[in-house]
Amino acid sequence: MKKIRKIALVELQTFFYSPVAWLILIVFAFQAGMIFTDIFGASVRNQELKFSLSNLTVTITRGTFGKIQEYLYFYIPLLTMSLMSRELGSGSIKLLYSSPVTNRQIILGKYAAMLAYGFVMMVVVGILVAWAALTVKDFDLPVALSGMLGLYLLLAAYAAIGLFMSSLTSYQVVAAMGTLAVLAALNLVKRVGQEYDFIREITWWLSINGRADEFINGLICSEDVLYFVIVPALFLSLSILRLGATRQKSRWHLSLARYVGAFLVAILAGYVTSRPSLMAFHDATRTKQLTLTPPSQQIISRVKGALKMTVYVNALDRNLSAALPRARKADMERFARYTRFKPEMEVKYVYYYTNPGDQGLERRYPGLSLERMVGQVCRAWDADSTIFKPLVDIEKEVDLAPEGYRLVRLLERESGEKTFLRMFDDMTRYPSEAEISAALKRLVIKPPLVAFLAGHGERDINDAGDRGYYRFSANKHARTALVNQGFDCVTIDLGDEVPADVNVLVVADPRRPIPADERERLQRYISQGGNLLLLGDLRGQEVVNPLVAPLGLRFLPGQLVRYPKEVEKEPVENVGSLSAGRGAAPPRQNVSPDFIRASLDRRAAGLSRLHESLYNITRGGTARVAMPGCLAIEQGDDTGYSVIPFFTTDPADTWNELHTTNFIDDTARLEISRGEERRAHAAGLALTRAMGERQQKIIVLGDADCLSNERVGGVNSNFVMAMFLWFSDDALPVDVRRPATPDNAIFSSGSGVKMARNVLMFIFPSLLLLASLILWLRRRGR
């Protein structure tokens, strides 16, 4: 150990007595300071522009460390190129051979010097972290330390590779170029052999590309830590073997066998340590952002026994590239947080072909058979067409017709429960934690059944038109649709009693009166404690009022209108100028006055966790639910329900218009003499009643368009999720929200950014330059 330390000290002296090491350190400090101050300054600027900030620690450290990681690739070869090449070129290696030191001591001593130099580089990074910790509110220091650990381990791996390449040649430039070549190969090797199962595992593990990313994000994984032990150990072993081969001549095939043996041992160790069942994790983030949320963890813990995921891939589907053999590892990375808690999950890919109903196929490949289409597609994607089977070969094991022959995953427990996990028609495409956890929960509970009443002109869950309810309910390729959030959706009529397994009955804007016998069945369902979502709409009061009368509610005649105060040029309640109780007409506005934007009432915030979150969002007026053509709801006699205002309108600019119906050619005016009054109106009410050990839940809304295909999206979609989370007793949708991070402010301004730039980019590198000059002058004086 003493000899290793002495060799390391001598090498460090050589480093710092040469201008190269100092120049690299100065340039590194300048570049790191520039990267940090750019990202830090952007956050300060956003704060001064009054944008909301969050998770600043990750924002600053990820941006800074990510860029530094890219530049390490160029620094290390310049340092390591002389470690052994200098000894070989000058002949001083013979002195080492003749001294009482072993090959292992020589290599480890020089490697220790590189580790010490790398530690100095991390001190430079630590100064940036210290600056951020002093200026960012509630700075998450463990995340920054995790990122620094990742950078240091990456630097150590680069150093071992550079040391090995330096031991191969006496030419320093050749050693540097060889190091760059090996690093490039290790960055690109994950693309090699991805079509073959075992080779895929080896080359994916061997790749150094992105190995420090999880550290930088704040997740320390045993696989990554051991990678940075195994790979440096491999190249250090190769360096020792190389010195042994030159120090004591041996046959080339014996040397080759030793090299291959060391490589195979490293590969075997890497393969074993990359098995999910052997991995360990530590999430360094304050809110555990890189770990499944507690609700998802509870779900996966309830999936007892074996779990199998079969991915069905159609060669003619638009999502083909996401699950080709060469994309499997990247595909499975999306489920890494789940395999962390369920490492024994089995994954199987099944490839087939059929027309998924894409009319564009016939236009793109006119006159071609399906087989020839598959051949064309596989040639374009450079894929093996022989892996795709005809549809008939897999129809016996699964029916994919209801899924439209799209790329889909079948989750299956050994006890027989099955459910599909789908891709979606949005920018993200892939299922997120909410959809994956909802699918898994369907395996451990009886999925809640949402029944939509039909037969009287109600909104249809199979209607994809503007007024239909397809998008939020039964659209299998819409992320927020109920069927992708764990629910089952069906259509029923009232020819018979409402089935006992219905969890929520939706009565959406019936346009024709419901016969008395069917209305009795509906009332029996309600009186027995059934949950209900009832939506009225314009010119439908006479149909829905008999349904809500037993609840003590009534839809008022007319409709709600809104004239914001900010567009009024003169008062609309000028009583002195009224001749027939009519006020002056307000000026035109950009939004039609019957387009109501209702807010979640503060009294409804306690219905569920999501309701509380939505109220916090909307109470500032930044987001409200769109309810075009909305009816006001009035509460009458007490019928035993607790009534909670759900959606309410702004009392300053809303009234119930009783006469005007054409808002294009006519203008609504507040008519006080006819009973119109500007005040807060209920656009939605929630009713609850204790039914034994459970609670009956009812929501009545004054607008059915708010859930239509045209309107459901954005805030409206969030309210849909909130309503059904309440209906399901917080079971579904799975609540994957995380607590807000407290590091949401920076104690700095524009002048502070200038000071940071001056200190970190100029003063600190200048001090390093001064230190190098002092050391050079002292050495010259001696």
PDB file of N, CA and C in Angstrom, residues 95-184:
ATOM      1  N   LEU A  95      13.240   1.282 -15.370  1.00  0.00           N
ATOM      2  CA  LEU A  95      13.583   1.530 -13.971  1.00  0.00           C
ATOM      3  C   LEU A  95      12.509   0.984 -13.037  1.00  0.00           C
ATOM      4  N   LEU A  96      11.253   1.146 -13.455  1.00  0.00           N
ATOM      5  CA  LEU A  96      10.165   0.590 -12.648  1.00  0.00           C
ATOM      6  C   LEU A  96      10.230  -0.934 -12.620  1.00  0.00           C
ATOM      7  N   TYR A  97      10.550  -1.527 -13.794  1.00  0.00           N
ATOM      8  CA  TYR A  97      10.650  -2.983 -13.847  1.00  0.00           C
ATOM      9  C   TYR A  97      11.770  -3.497 -12.931  1.00  0.00           C
ATOM     10  N   SER A  98      12.832  -2.730 -12.832  1.00  0.00           N
ATOM     11  CA  SER A  98      13.974  -3.181 -12.035  1.00  0.00           C
ATOM     12  C   SER A  98      13.807  -2.881 -10.548  1.00  0.00           C
ATOM     13  N   SER A  99      12.838  -2.049 -10.204  1.00  0.00           N
ATOM     14  CA  SER A  99      12.591  -1.710  -8.802  1.00  0.00           C
ATOM     15  C   SER A  99      11.675  -2.764  -8.178  1.00  0.00           C
ATOM     16  N   PRO A 100      11.661  -2.827  -6.833  1.00  0.00           N
ATOM     17  CA  PRO A 100      10.835  -3.849  -6.151  1.00  0.00           C
ATOM     18  C   PRO A 100       9.354  -3.457  -6.101  1.00  0.00           C
ATOM     19  N   VAL A 101       8.733  -3.226  -7.229  1.00  0.00           N
ATOM     20  CA  VAL A 101       7.289  -2.942  -7.302  1.00  0.00           C
ATOM     21  C   VAL A 101       6.665  -3.897  -8.305  1.00  0.00           C
ATOM     22  N   THR A 102       5.432  -4.250  -8.040  1.00  0.00           N
ATOM     23  CA  THR A 102       4.728  -5.170  -8.927  1.00  0.00           C
ATOM     24  C   THR A 102       3.949  -4.394  -9.976  1.00  0.00           C
ATOM     25  N   ASN A 103       3.524  -5.124 -10.982  1.00  0.00           N
ATOM     26  CA  ASN A 103       2.690  -4.498 -12.020  1.00  0.00           C
ATOM     27  C   ASN A 103       1.420  -3.913 -11.411  1.00  0.00           C
ATOM     28  N   ARG A 104       0.842  -4.633 -10.475  1.00  0.00           N
ATOM     29  CA  ARG A 104      -0.395  -4.158  -9.846  1.00  0.00           C
ATOM     30  C   ARG A 104      -0.153  -2.850  -9.116  1.00  0.00           C
ATOM     31  N   GLN A 105       0.973  -2.735  -8.399  1.00  0.00           N
ATOM     32  CA  GLN A 105       1.263  -1.513  -7.663  1.00  0.00           C
ATOM     33  C   GLN A 105       1.484  -0.331  -8.601  1.00  0.00           C
ATOM     34  N   ILE A 106       2.140  -0.574  -9.732  1.00  0.00           N
ATOM     35  CA  ILE A 106       2.363   0.507 -10.700  1.00  0.00           C
ATOM     36  C   ILE A 106       1.027   1.030 -11.224  1.00  0.00           C
ATOM     37  N   ILE A 107       0.175   0.121 -11.672  1.00  0.00           N
ATOM     38  CA  ILE A 107      -1.114   0.530 -12.257  1.00  0.00           C
ATOM     39  C   ILE A 107      -2.001   1.183 -11.215  1.00  0.00           C
ATOM     40  N   LEU A 108      -2.113   0.584 -10.039  1.00  0.00           N
ATOM     41  CA  LEU A 108      -2.994   1.142  -9.012  1.00  0.00           C
ATOM     42  C   LEU A 108      -2.470   2.477  -8.507  1.00  0.00           C
ATOM     43  N   GLY A 109      -1.142   2.645  -8.448  1.00  0.00           N
ATOM     44  CA  GLY A 109      -0.593   3.928  -8.030  1.00  0.00           C
ATOM     45  C   GLY A 109      -0.939   5.042  -8.997  1.00  0.00           C
ATOM     46  N   LYS A 110      -0.778   4.774 -10.279  1.00  0.00           N
ATOM     47  CA  LYS A 110      -1.110   5.781 -11.283  1.00  0.00           C
ATOM     48  C   LYS A 110      -2.621   6.036 -11.324  1.00  0.00           C
ATOM     49  N   TYR A 111      -3.404   4.986 -11.118  1.00  0.00           N
ATOM     50  CA  TYR A 111      -4.857   5.161 -11.104  1.00  0.00           C
ATOM     51  C   TYR A 111      -5.285   5.973  -9.887  1.00  0.00           C
ATOM     52  N   ALA A 112      -4.625   5.747  -8.754  1.00  0.00           N
ATOM     53  CA  ALA A 112      -4.940   6.523  -7.549  1.00  0.00           C
ATOM     54  C   ALA A 112      -4.653   8.004  -7.779  1.00  0.00           C
ATOM     55  N   ALA A 113      -3.585   8.310  -8.520  1.00  0.00           N
ATOM     56  CA  ALA A 113      -3.289   9.711  -8.837  1.00  0.00           C
ATOM     57  C   ALA A 113      -4.416  10.324  -9.655  1.00  0.00           C
ATOM     58  N   MET A 114      -4.934   9.571 -10.606  1.00  0.00           N
ATOM     59  CA  MET A 114      -6.060  10.073 -11.409  1.00  0.00           C
ATOM     60  C   MET A 114      -7.297  10.279 -10.551  1.00  0.00           C
ATOM     61  N   LEU A 115      -7.534   9.363  -9.596  1.00  0.00           N
ATOM     62  CA  LEU A 115      -8.691   9.528  -8.698  1.00  0.00           C
ATOM     63  C   LEU A 115      -8.531  10.781  -7.849  1.00  0.00           C
ATOM     64  N   ALA A 116      -7.294  11.047  -7.414  1.00  0.00           N
ATOM     65  CA  ALA A 116      -7.063  12.255  -6.622  1.00  0.00           C
ATOM     66  C   ALA A 116      -7.293  13.508  -7.467  1.00  0.00           C
ATOM     67  N   TYR A 117      -6.816  13.482  -8.703  1.00  0.00           N
ATOM     68  CA  TYR A 117      -7.047  14.620  -9.590  1.00  0.00           C
ATOM     69  C   TYR A 117      -8.555  14.785  -9.856  1.00  0.00           C
ATOM     70  N   GLY A 118      -9.251  13.665 -10.046  1.00  0.00           N
ATOM     71  CA  GLY A 118     -10.688  13.733 -10.241  1.00  0.00           C
ATOM     72  C   GLY A 118     -11.397  14.309  -9.029  1.00  0.00           C
ATOM     73  N   PHE A 119     -10.874  14.022  -7.833  1.00  0.00           N
ATOM     74  CA  PHE A 119     -11.460  14.604  -6.622  1.00  0.00           C
ATOM     75  C   PHE A 119     -11.319  16.117  -6.634  1.00  0.00           C
ATOM     76  N   VAL A 120     -10.190  16.610  -7.117  1.00  0.00           N
ATOM     77  CA  VAL A 120      -9.998  18.060  -7.223  1.00  0.00           C
ATOM     78  C   VAL A 120     -11.030  18.653  -8.180  1.00  0.00           C
ATOM     79  N   MET A 121     -11.291  17.964  -9.274  1.00  0.00           N
ATOM     80  CA  MET A 121     -12.314  18.441 -10.210  1.00  0.00           C
ATOM     81  C   MET A 121     -13.691  18.467  -9.545  1.00  0.00           C
ATOM     82  N   MET A 122     -13.967  17.487  -8.689  1.00  0.00           N
ATOM     83  CA  MET A 122     -15.252  17.473  -7.992  1.00  0.00           C
ATOM     84  C   MET A 122     -15.334  18.585  -6.949  1.00  0.00           C
ATOM     85  N   VAL A 123     -14.173  19.020  -6.413  1.00  0.00           N
ATOM     86  CA  VAL A 123     -14.181  20.179  -5.516  1.00  0.00           C
ATOM     87  C   VAL A 123     -14.670  21.417  -6.276  1.00  0.00           C
ATOM     88  N   VAL A 124     -14.256  21.545  -7.526  1.00  0.00           N
ATOM     89  CA  VAL A 124     -14.736  22.644  -8.366  1.00  0.00           C
ATOM     90  C   VAL A 124     -16.259  22.570  -8.503  1.00  0.00           C
ATOM     91  N   VAL A 125     -16.756  21.366  -8.765  1.00  0.00           N
ATOM     92  CA  VAL A 125     -18.213  21.192  -8.875  1.00  0.00           C
ATOM     93  C   VAL A 125     -18.879  21.477  -7.537  1.00  0.00           C
ATOM     94  N   GLY A 126     -18.210  21.079  -6.440  1.00  0.00           N
ATOM     95  CA  GLY A 126     -18.770  21.323  -5.115  1.00  0.00           C
ATOM     96  C   GLY A 126     -18.946  22.803  -4.816  1.00  0.00           C
ATOM     97  N   ILE A 127     -18.074  23.642  -5.365  1.00  0.00           N
ATOM     98  CA  ILE A 127     -18.231  25.094  -5.175  1.00  0.00           C
ATOM     99  C   ILE A 127     -19.517  25.575  -5.841  1.00  0.00           C
ATOM    100  N   LEU A 128     -19.837  25.034  -7.008  1.00  0.00           N
ATOM    101  CA  LEU A 128     -21.100  25.385  -7.670  1.00  0.00           C
ATOM    102  C   LEU A 128     -22.291  24.948  -6.835  1.00  0.00           C
ATOM    103  N   VAL A 129     -22.196  23.737  -6.293  1.00  0.00           N
ATOM    104  CA  VAL A 129     -23.282  23.223  -5.452  1.00  0.00           C
ATOM    105  C   VAL A 129     -23.447  24.088  -4.211  1.00  0.00           C
ATOM    106  N   ALA A 130     -22.327  24.505  -3.599  1.00  0.00           N
ATOM    107  CA  ALA A 130     -22.397  25.350  -2.413  1.00  0.00           C
ATOM    108  C   ALA A 130     -23.075  26.685  -2.727  1.00  0.00           C
ATOM    109  N   TRP A 131     -22.762  27.243  -3.904  1.00  0.00           N
ATOM    110  CA  TRP A 131     -23.405  28.508  -4.298  1.00  0.00           C
ATOM    111  C   TRP A 131     -24.914  28.317  -4.434  1.00  0.00           C
ATOM    112  N   ALA A 132     -25.320  27.211  -5.067  1.00  0.00           N
ATOM    113  CA  ALA A 132     -26.753  26.944  -5.208  1.00  0.00           C
ATOM    114  C   ALA A 132     -27.403  26.694  -3.856  1.00  0.00           C
ATOM    115  N   ALA A 133     -26.711  25.981  -2.965  1.00  0.00           N
ATOM    116  CA  ALA A 133     -27.285  25.672  -1.652  1.00  0.00           C
ATOM    117  C   ALA A 133     -27.506  26.932  -0.830  1.00  0.00           C
ATOM    118  N   LEU A 134     -26.678  27.946  -1.028  1.00  0.00           N
ATOM    119  CA  LEU A 134     -26.805  29.185  -0.268  1.00  0.00           C
ATOM    120  C   LEU A 134     -27.861  30.114  -0.842  1.00  0.00           C
ATOM    121  N   THR A 135     -28.267  29.905  -2.067  1.00  0.00           N
ATOM    122  CA  THR A 135     -29.199  30.840  -2.718  1.00  0.00           C
ATOM    123  C   THR A 135     -30.564  30.234  -3.031  1.00  0.00           C
ATOM    124  N   VAL A 136     -30.678  28.924  -3.034  1.00  0.00           N
ATOM    125  CA  VAL A 136     -31.961  28.276  -3.342  1.00  0.00           C
ATOM    126  C   VAL A 136     -32.674  27.914  -2.044  1.00  0.00           C
ATOM    127  N   LYS A 137     -33.904  28.283  -1.943  1.00  0.00           N
ATOM    128  CA  LYS A 137     -34.713  27.973  -0.759  1.00  0.00           C
ATOM    129  C   LYS A 137     -34.868  26.455  -0.597  1.00  0.00           C
ATOM    130  N   ASP A 138     -34.545  25.961   0.607  1.00  0.00           N
ATOM    131  CA  ASP A 138     -34.687  24.532   0.940  1.00  0.00           C
ATOM    132  C   ASP A 138     -33.998  23.652  -0.108  1.00  0.00           C
ATOM    133  N   PHE A 139     -32.768  23.972  -0.375  1.00  0.00           N
ATOM    134  CA  PHE A 139     -31.985  23.217  -1.364  1.00  0.00           C
ATOM    135  C   PHE A 139     -31.910  21.750  -0.958  1.00  0.00           C
ATOM    136  N   ASP A 140     -32.149  20.847  -1.925  1.00  0.00           N
ATOM    137  CA  ASP A 140     -32.148  19.402  -1.666  1.00  0.00           C
ATOM    138  C   ASP A 140     -30.724  18.870  -1.859  1.00  0.00           C
ATOM    139  N   LEU A 141     -29.909  18.973  -0.827  1.00  0.00           N
ATOM    140  CA  LEU A 141     -28.495  18.636  -0.931  1.00  0.00           C
ATOM    141  C   LEU A 141     -28.245  17.176  -1.323  1.00  0.00           C
ATOM    142  N   PRO A 142     -28.989  16.188  -0.805  1.00  0.00           N
ATOM    143  CA  PRO A 142     -28.718  14.801  -1.212  1.00  0.00           C
ATOM    144  C   PRO A 142     -28.789  14.571  -2.712  1.00  0.00           C
ATOM    145  N   VAL A 143     -29.674  15.280  -3.402  1.00  0.00           N
ATOM    146  CA  VAL A 143     -29.747  15.145  -4.861  1.00  0.00           C
ATOM    147  C   VAL A 143     -28.454  15.619  -5.503  1.00  0.00           C
ATOM    148  N   ALA A 144     -27.942  16.753  -5.041  1.00  0.00           N
ATOM    149  CA  ALA A 144     -26.699  17.279  -5.594  1.00  0.00           C
ATOM    150  C   ALA A 144     -25.528  16.347  -5.308  1.00  0.00           C
ATOM    151  N   LEU A 145     -25.484  15.782  -4.110  1.00  0.00           N
ATOM    152  CA  LEU A 145     -24.399  14.855  -3.766  1.00  0.00           C
ATOM    153  C   LEU A 145     -24.481  13.587  -4.597  1.00  0.00           C
ATOM    154  N   SER A 146     -25.703  13.130  -4.872  1.00  0.00           N
ATOM    155  CA  SER A 146     -25.875  11.964  -5.739  1.00  0.00           C
ATOM    156  C   SER A 146     -25.340  12.251  -7.138  1.00  0.00           C
ATOM    157  N   GLY A 147     -25.630  13.437  -7.653  1.00  0.00           N
ATOM    158  CA  GLY A 147     -25.125  13.801  -8.971  1.00  0.00           C
ATOM    159  C   GLY A 147     -23.612  13.906  -8.999  1.00  0.00           C
ATOM    160  N   MET A 148     -23.027  14.467  -7.946  1.00  0.00           N
ATOM    161  CA  MET A 148     -21.567  14.556  -7.876  1.00  0.00           C
ATOM    162  C   MET A 148     -20.938  13.168  -7.807  1.00  0.00           C
ATOM    163  N   LEU A 149     -21.575  12.255  -7.073  1.00  0.00           N
ATOM    164  CA  LEU A 149     -21.074  10.873  -7.026  1.00  0.00           C
ATOM    165  C   LEU A 149     -21.081  10.253  -8.410  1.00  0.00           C
ATOM    166  N   GLY A 150     -22.168  10.477  -9.161  1.00  0.00           N
ATOM    167  CA  GLY A 150     -22.236   9.936 -10.515  1.00  0.00           C
ATOM    168  C   GLY A 150     -21.150  10.483 -11.412  1.00  0.00           C
ATOM    169  N   LEU A 151     -20.901  11.793 -11.324  1.00  0.00           N
ATOM    170  CA  LEU A 151     -19.839  12.387 -12.140  1.00  0.00           C
ATOM    171  C   LEU A 151     -18.471  11.828 -11.763  1.00  0.00           C
ATOM    172  N   TYR A 152     -18.238  11.647 -10.464  1.00  0.00           N
ATOM    173  CA  TYR A 152     -16.939  11.141 -10.030  1.00  0.00           C
ATOM    174  C   TYR A 152     -16.733   9.693 -10.478  1.00  0.00           C
ATOM    175  N   LEU A 153     -17.775   8.879 -10.373  1.00  0.00           N
ATOM    176  CA  LEU A 153     -17.654   7.491 -10.819  1.00  0.00           C
ATOM    177  C   LEU A 153     -17.441   7.421 -12.330  1.00  0.00           C
ATOM    178  N   LEU A 154     -18.112   8.297 -13.063  1.00  0.00           N
ATOM    179  CA  LEU A 154     -17.916   8.333 -14.511  1.00  0.00           C
ATOM    180  C   LEU A 154     -16.481   8.732 -14.839  1.00  0.00           C
ATOM    181  N   LEU A 155     -15.970   9.723 -14.129  1.00  0.00           N
ATOM    182  CA  LEU A 155     -14.592  10.154 -14.333  1.00  0.00           C
ATOM    183  C   LEU A 155     -13.621   9.014 -14.027  1.00  0.00           C
ATOM    184  N   ALA A 156     -13.919   8.247 -12.956  1.00  0.00           N
ATOM    185  CA  ALA A 156     -13.048   7.135 -12.584  1.00  0.00           C
ATOM    186  C   ALA A 156     -13.043   6.053 -13.662  1.00  0.00           C
ATOM    187  N   ALA A 157     -14.205   5.812 -14.270  1.00  0.00           N
ATOM    188  CA  ALA A 157     -14.261   4.822 -15.350  1.00  0.00           C
ATOM    189  C   ALA A 157     -13.474   5.308 -16.567  1.00  0.00           C
ATOM    190  N   TYR A 158     -13.631   6.576 -16.918  1.00  0.00           N
ATOM    191  CA  TYR A 158     -12.859   7.135 -18.029  1.00  0.00           C
ATOM    192  C   TYR A 158     -11.353   7.007 -17.763  1.00  0.00           C
ATOM    193  N   ALA A 159     -10.954   7.262 -16.511  1.00  0.00           N
ATOM    194  CA  ALA A 159      -9.535   7.221 -16.171  1.00  0.00           C
ATOM    195  C   ALA A 159      -8.970   5.810 -16.331  1.00  0.00           C
ATOM    196  N   ALA A 160      -9.731   4.798 -15.925  1.00  0.00           N
ATOM    197  CA  ALA A 160      -9.258   3.422 -16.063  1.00  0.00           C
ATOM    198  C   ALA A 160      -9.103   3.046 -17.536  1.00  0.00           C
ATOM    199  N   ILE A 161     -10.030   3.474 -18.341  1.00  0.00           N
ATOM    200  CA  ILE A 161      -9.934   3.201 -19.782  1.00  0.00           C
ATOM    201  C   ILE A 161      -8.728   3.909 -20.376  1.00  0.00           C
ATOM    202  N   GLY A 162      -8.540   5.184 -20.012  1.00  0.00           N
ATOM    203  CA  GLY A 162      -7.401   5.928 -20.525  1.00  0.00           C
ATOM    204  C   GLY A 162      -6.075   5.345 -20.084  1.00  0.00           C
ATOM    205  N   LEU A 163      -6.034   4.854 -18.839  1.00  0.00           N
ATOM    206  CA  LEU A 163      -4.805   4.229 -18.347  1.00  0.00           C
ATOM    207  C   LEU A 163      -4.456   2.983 -19.154  1.00  0.00           C
ATOM    208  N   PHE A 164      -5.464   2.185 -19.464  1.00  0.00           N
ATOM    209  CA  PHE A 164      -5.216   0.986 -20.263  1.00  0.00           C
ATOM    210  C   PHE A 164      -4.702   1.350 -21.648  1.00  0.00           C
ATOM    211  N   MET A 165      -5.324   2.322 -22.292  1.00  0.00           N
ATOM    212  CA  MET A 165      -4.886   2.704 -23.630  1.00  0.00           C
ATOM    213  C   MET A 165      -3.474   3.290 -23.596  1.00  0.00           C
ATOM    214  N   SER A 166      -3.136   3.971 -22.506  1.00  0.00           N
ATOM    215  CA  SER A 166      -1.788   4.521 -22.381  1.00  0.00           C
ATOM    216  C   SER A 166      -0.745   3.426 -22.226  1.00  0.00           C
ATOM    217  N   SER A 167      -1.173   2.279 -21.675  1.00  0.00           N
ATOM    218  CA  SER A 167      -0.224   1.173 -21.491  1.00  0.00           C
ATOM    219  C   SER A 167       0.036   0.414 -22.789  1.00  0.00           C
ATOM    220  N   LEU A 168      -0.717   0.710 -23.836  1.00  0.00           N
ATOM    221  CA  LEU A 168      -0.575  -0.034 -25.090  1.00  0.00           C
ATOM    222  C   LEU A 168       0.445   0.588 -26.040  1.00  0.00           C
ATOM    223  N   THR A 169       0.779   1.867 -25.833  1.00  0.00           N
ATOM    224  CA  THR A 169       1.628   2.552 -26.810  1.00  0.00           C
ATOM    225  C   THR A 169       2.535   3.556 -26.119  1.00  0.00           C
ATOM    226  N   SER A 170       3.638   3.858 -26.753  1.00  0.00           N
ATOM    227  CA  SER A 170       4.550   4.871 -26.232  1.00  0.00           C
ATOM    228  C   SER A 170       4.236   6.253 -26.804  1.00  0.00           C
ATOM    229  N   TYR A 171       3.266   6.343 -27.672  1.00  0.00           N
ATOM    230  CA  TYR A 171       2.892   7.621 -28.284  1.00  0.00           C
ATOM    231  C   TYR A 171       1.665   8.179 -27.563  1.00  0.00           C
ATOM    232  N   GLN A 172       1.836   9.337 -26.947  1.00  0.00           N
ATOM    233  CA  GLN A 172       0.763   9.900 -26.133  1.00  0.00           C
ATOM    234  C   GLN A 172      -0.453  10.282 -26.967  1.00  0.00           C
ATOM    235  N   VAL A 173      -0.212  10.816 -28.143  1.00  0.00           N
ATOM    236  CA  VAL A 173      -1.340  11.198 -28.997  1.00  0.00           C
ATOM    237  C   VAL A 173      -2.141   9.975 -29.406  1.00  0.00           C
ATOM    238  N   VAL A 174      -1.441   8.890 -29.714  1.00  0.00           N
ATOM    239  CA  VAL A 174      -2.126   7.643 -30.067  1.00  0.00           C
ATOM    240  C   VAL A 174      -2.947   7.146 -28.885  1.00  0.00           C
ATOM    241  N   ALA A 175      -2.373   7.273 -27.674  1.00  0.00           N
ATOM    242  CA  ALA A 175      -3.105   6.842 -26.475  1.00  0.00           C
ATOM    243  C   ALA A 175      -4.375   7.674 -26.289  1.00  0.00           C
ATOM    244  N   ALA A 176      -4.266   8.986 -26.503  1.00  0.00           N
ATOM    245  CA  ALA A 176      -5.445   9.847 -26.358  1.00  0.00           C
ATOM    246  C   ALA A 176      -6.505   9.502 -27.392  1.00  0.00           C
ATOM    247  N   MET A 177      -6.082   9.326 -28.641  1.00  0.00           N
ATOM    248  CA  MET A 177      -7.037   8.979 -29.685  1.00  0.00           C
ATOM    249  C   MET A 177      -7.648   7.608 -29.432  1.00  0.00           C
ATOM    250  N   GLY A 178      -6.832   6.668 -28.939  1.00  0.00           N
ATOM    251  CA  GLY A 178      -7.362   5.345 -28.625  1.00  0.00           C
ATOM    252  C   GLY A 178      -8.385   5.399 -27.507  1.00  0.00           C
ATOM    253  N   THR A 179      -8.140   6.247 -26.494  1.00  0.00           N
ATOM    254  CA  THR A 179      -9.114   6.407 -25.401  1.00  0.00           C
ATOM    255  C   THR A 179     -10.433   6.948 -25.925  1.00  0.00           C
ATOM    256  N   LEU A 180     -10.351   7.961 -26.782  1.00  0.00           N
ATOM    257  CA  LEU A 180     -11.578   8.504 -27.372  1.00  0.00           C
ATOM    258  C   LEU A 180     -12.314   7.442 -28.175  1.00  0.00           C
ATOM    259  N   ALA A 181     -11.576   6.613 -28.892  1.00  0.00           N
ATOM    260  CA  ALA A 181     -12.206   5.562 -29.697  1.00  0.00           C
ATOM    261  C   ALA A 181     -12.928   4.554 -28.814  1.00  0.00           C
ATOM    262  N   VAL A 182     -12.275   4.143 -27.705  1.00  0.00           N
ATOM    263  CA  VAL A 182     -12.908   3.174 -26.802  1.00  0.00           C
ATOM    264  C   VAL A 182     -14.140   3.785 -26.145  1.00  0.00           C
ATOM    265  N   LEU A 183     -14.044   5.048 -25.721  1.00  0.00           N
ATOM    266  CA  LEU A 183     -15.208   5.708 -25.117  1.00  0.00           C
ATOM    267  C   LEU A 183     -16.348   5.822 -26.123  1.00  0.00           C
ATOM    268  N   ALA A 184     -16.017   6.121 -27.373  1.00  0.00           N
ATOM    269  CA  ALA A 184     -17.054   6.177 -28.406  1.00  0.00           C
ATOM    270  C   ALA A 184     -17.694   4.811 -28.598  1.00  0.00           C
TER     271      ALA A 184
END
